[in-house]
Amino acid sequence: QVPLVESGGGLVQPGDSLRLSCAASGNNLRVDLMSWYRQVPGKQRELVASITRGSGTNYADSVKGRFTISRDNAKDTVYLQLNSLRPEDTAVYYCQARILRAGSPYYSTNWGQGTQVTVSS
């Protein structure tokens, strides 16, 4: 329904950092909850982190203390700072956003296209 454009993935070594970005594309949007998920081939997609419009956050235990989620409501954008990366963090990372369009009484759940993060020496 509402396109989410992701960027920032790449190939890095263990211990390195990356910053992922995801922006809701469109005008007259009210973006509510925003989240990051990740998925490895053959495995279930898992929630990594989420952030409310008021910037309340929660994290998966596996990334707590290493990753930081943040947002800029003026830009309709969510970020994920990935520090101290490990090989087991390798996955496709997807952003997700709950969005209300102007004039609509219903929220929609929207997904980004995914960005590959590979951690290898």
mmCIF file with all atom_site columns, C-alpha atoms in Angstrom:
data_model
loop_
_atom_site.group_PDB
_atom_site.id
_atom_site.type_symbol
_atom_site.label_atom_id
_atom_site.label_alt_id
_atom_site.label_comp_id
_atom_site.label_asym_id
_atom_site.label_entity_id
_atom_site.label_seq_id
_atom_site.pdbx_PDB_ins_code
_atom_site.Cartn_x
_atom_site.Cartn_y
_atom_site.Cartn_z
_atom_site.occupancy
_atom_site.B_iso_or_equiv
_atom_site.pdbx_formal_charge
_atom_site.auth_seq_id
_atom_site.auth_comp_id
_atom_site.auth_asym_id
_atom_site.auth_atom_id
_atom_site.pdbx_PDB_model_num
ATOM 1   C CA . GLN A 1 1   ? 0.000  0.000   0.000  1.00 0.00 ? 1   GLN A CA 1
ATOM 2   C CA . VAL A 1 2   ? 2.654  2.532   1.101  1.00 0.00 ? 2   VAL A CA 1
ATOM 3   C CA . PRO A 1 3   ? 6.168  1.906   -0.254 1.00 0.00 ? 3   PRO A CA 1
ATOM 4   C CA . LEU A 1 4   ? 8.992  1.616   2.286  1.00 0.00 ? 4   LEU A CA 1
ATOM 5   C CA . VAL A 1 5   ? 12.455 2.215   0.827  1.00 0.00 ? 5   VAL A CA 1
ATOM 6   C CA . GLU A 1 6   ? 15.382 0.577   2.640  1.00 0.00 ? 6   GLU A CA 1
ATOM 7   C CA . SER A 1 7   ? 19.114 1.207   2.371  1.00 0.00 ? 7   SER A CA 1
ATOM 8   C CA . GLY A 1 8   ? 22.367 0.656   4.257  1.00 0.00 ? 8   GLY A CA 1
ATOM 9   C CA . GLY A 1 9   ? 23.076 -3.064  4.049  1.00 0.00 ? 9   GLY A CA 1
ATOM 10  C CA . GLY A 1 10  ? 26.418 -4.467  2.998  1.00 0.00 ? 10  GLY A CA 1
ATOM 11  C CA . LEU A 1 11  ? 29.307 -6.861  3.577  1.00 0.00 ? 11  LEU A CA 1
ATOM 12  C CA . VAL A 1 12  ? 31.318 -6.212  6.748  1.00 0.00 ? 12  VAL A CA 1
ATOM 13  C CA . GLN A 1 13  ? 33.729 -7.990  9.078  1.00 0.00 ? 13  GLN A CA 1
ATOM 14  C CA . PRO A 1 14  ? 32.891 -9.184  12.603 1.00 0.00 ? 14  PRO A CA 1
ATOM 15  C CA . GLY A 1 15  ? 32.961 -6.285  15.043 1.00 0.00 ? 15  GLY A CA 1
ATOM 16  C CA . ASP A 1 16  ? 32.077 -3.701  12.392 1.00 0.00 ? 16  ASP A CA 1
ATOM 17  C CA . SER A 1 17  ? 29.004 -1.479  12.277 1.00 0.00 ? 17  SER A CA 1
ATOM 18  C CA . LEU A 1 18  ? 26.249 -0.606  9.828  1.00 0.00 ? 18  LEU A CA 1
ATOM 19  C CA . ARG A 1 19  ? 23.340 1.811   9.837  1.00 0.00 ? 19  ARG A CA 1
ATOM 20  C CA . LEU A 1 20  ? 20.127 0.828   8.072  1.00 0.00 ? 20  LEU A CA 1
ATOM 21  C CA . SER A 1 21  ? 17.507 3.358   6.983  1.00 0.00 ? 21  SER A CA 1
ATOM 22  C CA . CYS A 1 22  ? 13.881 2.930   5.974  1.00 0.00 ? 22  CYS A CA 1
ATOM 23  C CA . ALA A 1 23  ? 11.643 5.757   4.757  1.00 0.00 ? 23  ALA A CA 1
ATOM 24  C CA . ALA A 1 24  ? 7.929  5.752   4.068  1.00 0.00 ? 24  ALA A CA 1
ATOM 25  C CA . SER A 1 25  ? 7.413  7.139   0.577  1.00 0.00 ? 25  SER A CA 1
ATOM 26  C CA . GLY A 1 26  ? 4.444  9.425   0.150  1.00 0.00 ? 26  GLY A CA 1
ATOM 27  C CA . ASN A 1 27  ? 2.676  12.544  1.358  1.00 0.00 ? 27  ASN A CA 1
ATOM 28  C CA . ASN A 1 28  ? 0.038  13.010  4.043  1.00 0.00 ? 28  ASN A CA 1
ATOM 29  C CA . LEU A 1 29  ? 1.048  9.949   6.028  1.00 0.00 ? 29  LEU A CA 1
ATOM 30  C CA . ARG A 1 30  ? 0.864  9.344   9.759  1.00 0.00 ? 30  ARG A CA 1
ATOM 31  C CA . VAL A 1 31  ? 3.424  6.656   10.566 1.00 0.00 ? 31  VAL A CA 1
ATOM 32  C CA . ASP A 1 32  ? 2.752  4.817   13.821 1.00 0.00 ? 32  ASP A CA 1
ATOM 33  C CA . LEU A 1 33  ? 4.760  1.791   15.013 1.00 0.00 ? 33  LEU A CA 1
ATOM 34  C CA . MET A 1 34  ? 7.926  1.015   13.028 1.00 0.00 ? 34  MET A CA 1
ATOM 35  C CA . SER A 1 35  ? 9.919  -2.194  13.303 1.00 0.00 ? 35  SER A CA 1
ATOM 36  C CA . TRP A 1 36  ? 12.893 -4.102  11.924 1.00 0.00 ? 36  TRP A CA 1
ATOM 37  C CA . TYR A 1 37  ? 12.757 -7.831  11.185 1.00 0.00 ? 37  TYR A CA 1
ATOM 38  C CA . ARG A 1 38  ? 15.378 -10.180 9.793  1.00 0.00 ? 38  ARG A CA 1
ATOM 39  C CA . GLN A 1 39  ? 15.237 -13.487 7.961  1.00 0.00 ? 39  GLN A CA 1
ATOM 40  C CA . VAL A 1 40  ? 17.702 -16.230 7.029  1.00 0.00 ? 40  VAL A CA 1
ATOM 41  C CA . PRO A 1 41  ? 16.817 -18.652 4.195  1.00 0.00 ? 41  PRO A CA 1
ATOM 42  C CA . GLY A 1 42  ? 14.838 -21.584 5.571  1.00 0.00 ? 42  GLY A CA 1
ATOM 43  C CA . LYS A 1 43  ? 14.158 -19.816 8.876  1.00 0.00 ? 43  LYS A CA 1
ATOM 44  C CA . GLN A 1 44  ? 11.203 -17.883 10.239 1.00 0.00 ? 44  GLN A CA 1
ATOM 45  C CA . ARG A 1 45  ? 11.309 -14.099 10.041 1.00 0.00 ? 45  ARG A CA 1
ATOM 46  C CA . GLU A 1 46  ? 12.084 -12.699 13.494 1.00 0.00 ? 46  GLU A CA 1
ATOM 47  C CA . LEU A 1 47  ? 11.462 -9.339  15.124 1.00 0.00 ? 47  LEU A CA 1
ATOM 48  C CA . VAL A 1 48  ? 14.692 -7.461  15.855 1.00 0.00 ? 48  VAL A CA 1
ATOM 49  C CA . ALA A 1 49  ? 13.478 -4.140  17.261 1.00 0.00 ? 49  ALA A CA 1
ATOM 50  C CA . SER A 1 50  ? 10.479 -1.833  17.278 1.00 0.00 ? 50  SER A CA 1
ATOM 51  C CA . ILE A 1 51  ? 9.833  1.809   18.111 1.00 0.00 ? 51  ILE A CA 1
ATOM 52  C CA . THR A 1 52  ? 6.641  3.733   18.807 1.00 0.00 ? 52  THR A CA 1
ATOM 53  C CA . ARG A 1 53  ? 5.852  7.188   17.465 1.00 0.00 ? 53  ARG A CA 1
ATOM 54  C CA . GLY A 1 54  ? 6.812  8.543   20.886 1.00 0.00 ? 54  GLY A CA 1
ATOM 55  C CA . SER A 1 55  ? 10.174 6.696   20.645 1.00 0.00 ? 55  SER A CA 1
ATOM 56  C CA . GLY A 1 56  ? 9.482  3.888   23.086 1.00 0.00 ? 56  GLY A CA 1
ATOM 57  C CA . THR A 1 57  ? 11.605 0.875   22.081 1.00 0.00 ? 57  THR A CA 1
ATOM 58  C CA . ASN A 1 58  ? 11.979 -2.857  22.514 1.00 0.00 ? 58  ASN A CA 1
ATOM 59  C CA . TYR A 1 59  ? 14.636 -5.297  21.294 1.00 0.00 ? 59  TYR A CA 1
ATOM 60  C CA . ALA A 1 60  ? 15.194 -8.973  20.758 1.00 0.00 ? 60  ALA A CA 1
ATOM 61  C CA . ASP A 1 61  ? 17.469 -10.444 23.429 1.00 0.00 ? 61  ASP A CA 1
ATOM 62  C CA . SER A 1 62  ? 20.015 -11.421 20.777 1.00 0.00 ? 62  SER A CA 1
ATOM 63  C CA . VAL A 1 63  ? 20.658 -7.789  19.781 1.00 0.00 ? 63  VAL A CA 1
ATOM 64  C CA . LYS A 1 64  ? 20.059 -5.952  23.051 1.00 0.00 ? 64  LYS A CA 1
ATOM 65  C CA . GLY A 1 65  ? 23.020 -3.750  23.898 1.00 0.00 ? 65  GLY A CA 1
ATOM 66  C CA . ARG A 1 66  ? 24.419 -3.920  20.354 1.00 0.00 ? 66  ARG A CA 1
ATOM 67  C CA . PHE A 1 67  ? 21.668 -2.513  18.102 1.00 0.00 ? 67  PHE A CA 1
ATOM 68  C CA . THR A 1 68  ? 19.806 0.779   18.475 1.00 0.00 ? 68  THR A CA 1
ATOM 69  C CA . ILE A 1 69  ? 16.538 1.685   16.771 1.00 0.00 ? 69  ILE A CA 1
ATOM 70  C CA . SER A 1 70  ? 15.550 5.329   16.294 1.00 0.00 ? 70  SER A CA 1
ATOM 71  C CA . ARG A 1 71  ? 13.195 7.411   14.158 1.00 0.00 ? 71  ARG A CA 1
ATOM 72  C CA . ASP A 1 72  ? 12.653 10.847  12.672 1.00 0.00 ? 72  ASP A CA 1
ATOM 73  C CA . ASN A 1 73  ? 8.935  11.546  12.490 1.00 0.00 ? 73  ASN A CA 1
ATOM 74  C CA . ALA A 1 74  ? 9.446  14.645  10.319 1.00 0.00 ? 74  ALA A CA 1
ATOM 75  C CA . LYS A 1 75  ? 11.094 12.418  7.684  1.00 0.00 ? 75  LYS A CA 1
ATOM 76  C CA . ASP A 1 76  ? 8.867  9.346   8.224  1.00 0.00 ? 76  ASP A CA 1
ATOM 77  C CA . THR A 1 77  ? 12.091 7.391   8.614  1.00 0.00 ? 77  THR A CA 1
ATOM 78  C CA . VAL A 1 78  ? 13.312 4.643   10.954 1.00 0.00 ? 78  VAL A CA 1
ATOM 79  C CA . TYR A 1 79  ? 16.964 3.711   11.503 1.00 0.00 ? 79  TYR A CA 1
ATOM 80  C CA . LEU A 1 80  ? 18.748 0.689   12.892 1.00 0.00 ? 80  LEU A CA 1
ATOM 81  C CA . GLN A 1 81  ? 22.310 1.112   14.140 1.00 0.00 ? 81  GLN A CA 1
ATOM 82  C CA . LEU A 1 82  ? 24.045 -2.281  14.163 1.00 0.00 ? 82  LEU A CA 1
ATOM 83  C CA . ASN A 1 83  ? 27.215 -2.364  16.278 1.00 0.00 ? 83  ASN A CA 1
ATOM 84  C CA . SER A 1 84  ? 29.551 -5.209  17.229 1.00 0.00 ? 84  SER A CA 1
ATOM 85  C CA . LEU A 1 85  ? 28.247 -7.293  14.355 1.00 0.00 ? 85  LEU A CA 1
ATOM 86  C CA . ARG A 1 86  ? 28.589 -11.076 14.493 1.00 0.00 ? 86  ARG A CA 1
ATOM 87  C CA . PRO A 1 87  ? 28.345 -13.700 11.730 1.00 0.00 ? 87  PRO A CA 1
ATOM 88  C CA . GLU A 1 88  ? 25.027 -14.849 13.179 1.00 0.00 ? 88  GLU A CA 1
ATOM 89  C CA . ASP A 1 89  ? 23.608 -11.387 12.414 1.00 0.00 ? 89  ASP A CA 1
ATOM 90  C CA . THR A 1 90  ? 23.827 -12.223 8.706  1.00 0.00 ? 90  THR A CA 1
ATOM 91  C CA . ALA A 1 91  ? 20.323 -11.981 7.243  1.00 0.00 ? 91  ALA A CA 1
ATOM 92  C CA . VAL A 1 92  ? 18.011 -9.965  5.055  1.00 0.00 ? 92  VAL A CA 1
ATOM 93  C CA . TYR A 1 93  ? 16.687 -7.098  7.154  1.00 0.00 ? 93  TYR A CA 1
ATOM 94  C CA . TYR A 1 94  ? 13.153 -5.823  6.527  1.00 0.00 ? 94  TYR A CA 1
ATOM 95  C CA . CYS A 1 95  ? 11.474 -2.727  7.895  1.00 0.00 ? 95  CYS A CA 1
ATOM 96  C CA . GLN A 1 96  ? 7.775  -2.619  8.680  1.00 0.00 ? 96  GLN A CA 1
ATOM 97  C CA . ALA A 1 97  ? 5.486  0.307   9.445  1.00 0.00 ? 97  ALA A CA 1
ATOM 98  C CA . ARG A 1 98  ? 1.914  0.800   10.579 1.00 0.00 ? 98  ARG A CA 1
ATOM 99  C CA . ILE A 1 99  ? 0.641  3.776   8.569  1.00 0.00 ? 99  ILE A CA 1
ATOM 100 C CA . LEU A 1 100 ? -2.521 5.859   8.403  1.00 0.00 ? 100 LEU A CA 1
ATOM 101 C CA . ARG A 1 101 ? -3.142 7.815   5.209  1.00 0.00 ? 101 ARG A CA 1
ATOM 102 C CA . ALA A 1 102 ? -4.895 11.180  5.339  1.00 0.00 ? 102 ALA A CA 1
ATOM 103 C CA . GLY A 1 103 ? -8.630 10.718  4.930  1.00 0.00 ? 103 GLY A CA 1
ATOM 104 C CA . SER A 1 104 ? -8.572 7.013   5.767  1.00 0.00 ? 104 SER A CA 1
ATOM 105 C CA . PRO A 1 105 ? -9.970 5.530   8.994  1.00 0.00 ? 105 PRO A CA 1
ATOM 106 C CA . TYR A 1 106 ? -7.739 2.425   8.768  1.00 0.00 ? 106 TYR A CA 1
ATOM 107 C CA . TYR A 1 107 ? -4.067 1.692   9.338  1.00 0.00 ? 107 TYR A CA 1
ATOM 108 C CA . SER A 1 108 ? -2.155 -0.469  6.878  1.00 0.00 ? 108 SER A CA 1
ATOM 109 C CA . THR A 1 109 ? 0.872  -2.684  7.573  1.00 0.00 ? 109 THR A CA 1
ATOM 110 C CA . ASN A 1 110 ? 3.662  -2.040  5.078  1.00 0.00 ? 110 ASN A CA 1
ATOM 111 C CA . TRP A 1 111 ? 7.002  -3.766  4.377  1.00 0.00 ? 111 TRP A CA 1
ATOM 112 C CA . GLY A 1 112 ? 10.271 -2.673  2.852  1.00 0.00 ? 112 GLY A CA 1
ATOM 113 C CA . GLN A 1 113 ? 12.002 -4.585  0.063  1.00 0.00 ? 113 GLN A CA 1
ATOM 114 C CA . GLY A 1 114 ? 14.729 -5.950  2.331  1.00 0.00 ? 114 GLY A CA 1
ATOM 115 C CA . THR A 1 115 ? 18.436 -5.163  2.559  1.00 0.00 ? 115 THR A CA 1
ATOM 116 C CA . GLN A 1 116 ? 21.180 -7.788  2.865  1.00 0.00 ? 116 GLN A CA 1
ATOM 117 C CA . VAL A 1 117 ? 23.561 -7.681  5.832  1.00 0.00 ? 117 VAL A CA 1
ATOM 118 C CA . THR A 1 118 ? 26.491 -10.101 5.598  1.00 0.00 ? 118 THR A CA 1
ATOM 119 C CA . VAL A 1 119 ? 29.055 -10.425 8.402  1.00 0.00 ? 119 VAL A CA 1
ATOM 120 C CA . SER A 1 120 ? 32.077 -12.489 7.408  1.00 0.00 ? 120 SER A CA 1
ATOM 121 C CA . SER A 1 121 ? 35.849 -12.520 7.803  1.00 0.00 ? 121 SER A CA 1
#
